[in-house]
Short mmCIF file of C-alpha atoms in Angstrom, two decimals:
data_model
loop_
_atom_site.label_atom_id
_atom_site.label_comp_id
_atom_site.label_asym_id
_atom_site.label_seq_id
_atom_site.Cartn_x
_atom_site.Cartn_y
_atom_site.Cartn_z
CA MET A 767 0.00 0.00 0.00
CA LYS A 768 1.28 3.45 -0.90
CA ILE A 769 1.72 6.64 1.14
CA ALA A 770 0.63 10.09 -0.02
CA LEU A 771 3.20 12.73 0.87
CA LEU A 772 1.61 16.19 0.92
CA ILE A 773 3.71 19.36 0.69
CA HIS A 774 2.39 22.88 1.21
CA ALA A 775 4.68 25.54 -0.20
CA HIS A 776 4.66 29.21 -1.08
CA THR A 777 8.29 30.20 -1.64
CA ASN A 778 11.75 29.03 -2.79
CA PRO A 779 10.96 26.95 -5.92
CA ASP A 780 14.58 25.76 -6.16
CA GLN A 781 14.51 24.50 -2.59
CA LEU A 782 11.23 22.68 -3.22
CA ALA A 783 12.74 21.01 -6.29
CA ARG A 784 15.69 19.80 -4.22
CA LEU A 785 13.38 18.59 -1.46
CA VAL A 786 11.21 16.63 -3.91
CA SER A 787 14.29 14.94 -5.39
CA ARG A 788 15.07 13.56 -1.91
CA LEU A 789 11.53 12.29 -1.29
CA MET A 790 11.18 9.98 -4.26
CA HIS A 791 10.27 6.39 -3.43
CA LYS A 792 8.36 3.68 -5.31
CA ASN A 793 5.75 3.54 -2.54
CA ILE A 794 5.26 7.31 -2.20
CA ASP A 795 3.10 9.62 -4.33
CA ILE A 796 3.94 13.29 -3.87
CA TYR A 797 1.23 15.96 -3.87
CA ILE A 798 2.02 19.68 -3.77
CA ASN A 799 -0.34 22.52 -2.91
CA ILE A 800 1.11 25.93 -3.80
CA ASP A 801 -0.34 28.95 -2.01
CA ALA A 802 -2.63 30.76 -4.46
CA LYS A 803 -0.65 33.98 -3.88
CA ALA A 804 2.38 32.38 -5.54
CA ASP A 805 2.98 31.79 -9.27
CA ILE A 806 2.60 28.03 -9.59
CA GLU A 807 4.43 27.98 -12.92
CA LEU A 808 7.68 28.93 -11.15
CA PHE A 809 7.39 25.64 -9.25
CA LYS A 810 6.12 23.45 -12.06
CA LYS A 811 8.94 24.20 -14.47
CA ASN A 812 11.61 22.48 -12.32
CA ILE A 813 9.60 19.74 -10.61
CA GLU A 814 8.43 16.55 -12.30
CA ASN A 815 6.74 13.28 -11.33
CA VAL A 816 4.53 14.91 -8.71
CA HIS A 817 0.87 15.93 -8.54
CA PHE A 818 0.18 19.66 -8.24
CA LEU A 819 -3.17 20.13 -6.50
CA ASN A 820 -5.81 22.36 -8.07
CA ASN A 821 -7.90 23.54 -5.11
CA ARG A 822 -5.64 26.37 -3.93
CA VAL A 823 -6.41 29.27 -1.60
CA GLU A 824 -4.60 32.46 -0.62
CA VAL A 825 -3.30 31.63 2.83
CA VAL A 826 -3.09 34.30 5.53
CA TRP A 827 -1.25 33.38 8.72
CA GLY A 828 -3.58 32.84 11.67
CA ARG A 829 -6.75 32.79 9.58
CA PHE A 830 -9.08 29.97 8.58
CA SER A 831 -7.43 29.86 5.13
CA GLN A 832 -4.58 27.85 6.69
CA LEU A 833 -7.00 25.13 7.76
CA GLN A 834 -9.02 25.40 4.54
CA GLN A 835 -5.94 24.65 2.44
CA ILE A 836 -5.23 21.50 4.50
CA LEU A 837 -8.82 20.27 4.14
CA ASN A 838 -8.80 21.05 0.41
CA SER A 839 -5.59 19.07 -0.06
CA PHE A 840 -6.86 16.10 1.93
CA ALA A 841 -10.12 16.02 -0.04
CA GLU A 842 -8.34 16.16 -3.38
CA ILE A 843 -6.03 13.29 -2.41
CA VAL A 844 -8.89 11.13 -1.06
CA ASN A 845 -10.91 11.79 -4.23
CA THR A 846 -8.22 10.08 -6.32
CA LYS A 847 -9.56 6.80 -4.83
CA ILE A 848 -6.00 5.50 -4.55
CA PRO A 849 -5.83 3.26 -1.44
CA TYR A 850 -3.15 5.10 0.55
CA SER A 851 -2.38 3.99 4.09
CA HIS A 852 -1.37 7.46 5.31
CA ILE A 853 -1.03 11.09 4.32
CA LEU A 854 2.30 12.47 5.50
CA PHE A 855 2.10 16.28 5.65
CA ILE A 856 5.17 18.54 5.46
CA SER A 857 6.04 22.05 4.31
CA GLY A 858 8.33 23.14 1.51
CA LEU A 859 10.83 24.27 4.15
CA ASP A 860 11.22 20.81 5.72
CA TYR A 861 14.03 18.41 4.81
CA PRO A 862 14.43 14.65 5.40
CA ILE A 863 16.80 13.41 8.08
CA VAL A 864 16.33 9.69 7.39
CA PRO A 865 15.91 7.73 4.12
CA MET A 866 12.34 7.64 2.85
CA SER A 867 12.49 3.83 2.87
CA GLU A 868 12.76 3.95 6.68
CA ILE A 869 9.60 6.07 6.93
CA VAL A 870 7.71 3.85 4.46
CA ASP A 871 8.64 0.68 6.37
CA PHE A 872 7.59 2.24 9.68
CA LEU A 873 4.19 3.36 8.41
CA HIS A 874 3.52 0.06 6.67
CA SER A 875 4.18 -1.64 10.02
CA ASN A 876 1.76 0.71 11.77
CA GLN A 877 -1.38 0.64 9.66
CA GLY A 878 -4.21 2.68 11.16
CA LYS A 879 -1.97 4.68 13.49
CA SER A 880 -1.72 8.47 13.22
CA TYR A 881 1.22 10.55 14.42
CA ILE A 882 0.01 13.93 15.60
CA ASP A 883 1.16 16.53 18.10
CA TYR A 884 -1.54 17.28 20.68
CA PHE A 885 -2.09 18.86 24.08
CA LYS A 886 -5.30 19.07 26.10
CA LEU A 887 -6.16 22.62 27.11
CA GLY A 888 -5.57 23.26 30.78
CA SER A 889 -4.76 26.33 32.87
CA ASP A 890 -1.10 26.83 31.90
CA ASN A 891 0.07 29.96 30.10
CA TRP A 892 0.07 28.41 26.63
CA SER A 893 -3.43 26.99 27.12
CA ASN A 894 -4.64 30.41 28.21
CA LEU A 895 -3.20 31.89 25.03
CA MET A 896 -4.93 29.26 22.89
CA LYS A 897 -8.24 29.92 24.67
CA LYS A 898 -8.04 33.60 23.75
CA ARG A 899 -7.97 32.52 20.12
CA PHE A 900 -11.49 31.14 20.25
CA GLU A 901 -13.29 32.58 23.27
CA TYR A 902 -14.18 35.73 21.32
CA TRP A 903 -14.88 36.37 17.63
CA PHE A 904 -12.04 37.01 15.20
CA PHE A 905 -12.01 37.96 11.51
CA LEU A 906 -15.55 39.26 11.34
CA PRO A 907 -16.78 41.61 8.56
CA GLU A 908 -15.55 45.14 9.19
CA ARG A 909 -19.01 46.54 9.97
CA ASP A 910 -20.03 43.72 12.29
CA ILE A 911 -21.00 45.22 15.66
CA ARG A 912 -18.91 42.57 17.46
CA ASN A 913 -15.80 44.26 16.04
CA ASN A 914 -16.60 47.40 18.01
CA ARG A 915 -14.03 47.96 20.74
CA ILE A 916 -16.66 49.01 23.29
CA ILE A 917 -18.80 45.96 22.54
CA LYS A 918 -15.77 43.73 23.02
CA LYS A 919 -15.04 45.29 26.41
CA ILE A 920 -18.66 44.87 27.49
CA LEU A 921 -18.66 41.19 26.48
CA GLN A 922 -15.43 40.60 28.39
CA LYS A 923 -16.72 42.45 31.45
CA LEU A 924 -19.89 40.36 31.40
CA GLY A 925 -17.73 37.25 31.24
CA PHE A 926 -19.05 36.20 27.83
CA LYS A 927 -17.05 33.43 26.18
CA ARG A 928 -17.88 31.41 23.10
CA LYS A 929 -18.61 27.78 23.92
CA TYR A 930 -16.07 25.42 22.41
CA PRO A 931 -17.90 22.93 20.14
CA PHE A 932 -16.15 19.83 21.54
CA ASN A 933 -16.23 18.18 24.95
CA ASP A 934 -12.47 18.62 25.28
CA ALA A 935 -10.27 21.17 23.55
CA TYR A 936 -6.98 20.02 22.06
CA TYR A 937 -4.30 21.91 20.19
CA GLY A 938 -0.95 21.22 18.56
CA SER A 939 1.23 21.56 15.50
CA CYS A 940 -0.41 21.21 12.08
CA TRP A 941 2.43 19.01 10.76
CA PHE A 942 1.45 15.38 11.15
CA THR A 943 1.08 11.96 9.55
CA LEU A 944 -2.53 10.77 9.54
CA SER A 945 -3.91 7.36 8.66
CA ILE A 946 -6.27 7.46 5.70
CA GLU A 947 -9.07 6.42 8.10
CA ALA A 948 -8.38 9.53 10.21
CA VAL A 949 -8.34 11.75 7.11
CA LYS A 950 -11.66 10.37 5.89
CA TYR A 951 -13.20 10.78 9.34
CA LEU A 952 -11.97 14.40 9.45
CA LEU A 953 -13.43 15.20 6.02
CA ASP A 954 -16.73 13.49 6.82
CA TYR A 955 -17.02 15.37 10.11
CA THR A 956 -16.26 18.65 8.35
CA GLU A 957 -18.96 18.07 5.75
CA LYS A 958 -21.59 17.16 8.33
CA ASN A 959 -20.88 19.96 10.82
CA PRO A 960 -21.01 23.34 9.07
CA LYS A 961 -21.79 25.18 12.34
CA VAL A 962 -18.55 23.87 13.85
CA ILE A 963 -16.65 25.04 10.78
CA ASP A 964 -18.26 28.48 11.13
CA PHE A 965 -17.02 28.59 14.74
CA PHE A 966 -13.44 28.00 13.61
CA LYS A 967 -13.70 30.53 10.79
CA HIS A 968 -13.80 33.14 13.55
CA ALA A 969 -11.01 31.68 15.69
CA GLY A 970 -7.32 32.49 15.56
CA CYS A 971 -4.94 29.81 14.28
CA SER A 972 -7.75 27.31 13.77
CA ASP A 973 -5.31 24.95 12.01
CA GLU A 974 -3.72 24.30 15.43
CA LEU A 975 -7.05 23.54 17.11
CA TYR A 976 -9.58 21.99 14.77
CA ILE A 977 -7.88 18.81 13.56
CA GLN A 978 -6.62 17.81 17.02
CA SER A 979 -10.03 18.49 18.56
CA VAL A 980 -11.91 16.50 15.93
CA LEU A 981 -9.67 13.45 16.08
CA LEU A 982 -9.03 13.34 19.84
CA ASN A 983 -12.78 13.55 20.50
CA SER A 984 -13.49 10.81 17.95
CA PRO A 985 -13.69 7.00 18.15
CA LEU A 986 -10.23 7.00 16.53
CA ASN A 987 -8.59 8.70 19.52
CA LYS A 988 -6.95 5.46 20.64
CA ASP A 989 -5.01 5.41 17.36
CA MET A 990 -3.57 8.93 17.82
CA VAL A 991 0.12 8.72 18.78
CA ASN A 992 1.50 11.93 20.30
CA GLU A 993 4.65 12.06 18.16
CA ILE A 994 5.31 13.78 14.82
CA TYR A 995 8.99 12.91 14.20
CA ARG A 996 9.94 16.51 13.38
CA PHE A 997 13.00 18.39 14.64
CA PHE A 998 12.23 21.99 15.68
CA ASP A 999 14.30 24.59 17.49
CA TRP A 1000 12.16 27.16 19.31
CA GLY A 1001 15.24 28.84 20.77
CA ASP A 1002 14.29 32.20 19.27
CA LYS A 1003 11.02 32.09 21.26
CA GLY A 1004 9.06 33.55 18.37
CA LYS A 1005 5.88 32.56 16.56
CA SER A 1006 7.86 30.17 14.37
CA PRO A 1007 10.84 27.86 14.93
CA LYS A 1008 14.21 29.29 13.99
CA ILE A 1009 15.85 28.67 10.62
CA LEU A 1010 18.22 25.74 11.06
CA VAL A 1011 21.84 25.98 9.88
CA SER A 1012 24.80 23.61 9.58
CA ASP A 1013 25.79 24.21 13.22
CA ASP A 1014 22.54 22.50 14.20
CA PHE A 1015 23.48 19.27 12.40
CA PRO A 1016 24.75 17.31 15.45
CA LYS A 1017 21.47 17.87 17.33
CA ILE A 1018 19.41 17.00 14.25
CA ALA A 1019 21.40 13.84 13.49
CA SER A 1020 21.06 12.56 17.06
CA SER A 1021 17.29 13.11 17.15
CA ASN A 1022 14.66 10.50 16.32
CA ALA A 1023 13.01 12.85 13.82
CA TRP A 1024 12.18 12.12 10.19
CA PHE A 1025 12.29 15.76 9.05
CA ALA A 1026 14.05 18.94 10.12
CA ARG A 1027 12.05 22.17 10.14
CA LYS A 1028 12.82 24.92 8.96
CA LEU A 1029 15.59 25.19 6.37
CA ASP A 1030 16.19 28.03 3.93
CA ILE A 1031 18.33 27.56 0.83
CA ASN A 1032 19.05 31.29 0.78
CA ILE A 1033 20.57 31.17 4.27
CA ASP A 1034 22.38 27.82 4.48
CA THR A 1035 22.83 25.01 1.95
CA GLN A 1036 25.50 23.16 3.89
CA LEU A 1037 22.95 21.67 6.27
CA MET A 1038 21.09 20.13 3.33
CA ASP A 1039 24.39 18.73 2.04
CA LYS A 1040 25.14 17.19 5.43
CA LEU A 1041 21.68 15.64 5.67
CA ASP A 1042 22.05 14.19 2.18
CA GLN A 1043 25.37 12.64 3.23
CA LEU A 1044 23.77 11.24 6.39
CA ASN A 1045 21.01 9.63 4.33
CA ALA A 1046 23.53 8.18 1.88
CA LYS A 1047 25.31 6.38 4.73
CA GLN A 1048 22.16 4.81 6.18
#
């Protein structure tokens, strides 16, 4: 059974071409969704033997468009009717640490399991930040009265909070490897629950809430493994992990991760060279 490897990209066509060349495997089909803001032809001209997805959206960080692009990609892959075991989701700024054959063998030995980063909302500082992203309305039409600063203060003073549409709230990274059963469940739930989707259209960073909440509150929750096999460095303490460079290679090589995130061909190519050499030895 094959694996669908999904890449979302919006920049660095040359880097994406190099990445794709390292992902090729007889049991992997590669699908690429290019942000609708980018010129897709710049990517197509140097990349072959992949499937460029058609249902593209203009992605804006923090908005529902991030989640919409993921759901669009999943639906387009499922609609091919090819019997994939998993969809492995990465970005165009990721890079493999291990040979693809190792990942394929692992997933084929773990049919039905999904590898997803998740945390249950509690009372810690990060949970409180995530709660603020959905307790009040975001991204409403400009003239909507709920955008009024005074109205917002009144709602907060009255203790108004939007009710989360799941029994338990979960959040986590949007980079994961989902079983095809989990993907189909997610798409089916999305189609049947438009009111829940409307809730997340007015939440911040819904891509870090919705998928975890759907799957961890589902009958498939026992098959969700809290591991994504990605190497990140949040040392810069910003909204995104820092750009990795060749000095980070020892930590990356000693990790159990499949992919390193993030790399930038315009900042450091030596790290990619070192990872290629590591793969060649394994």
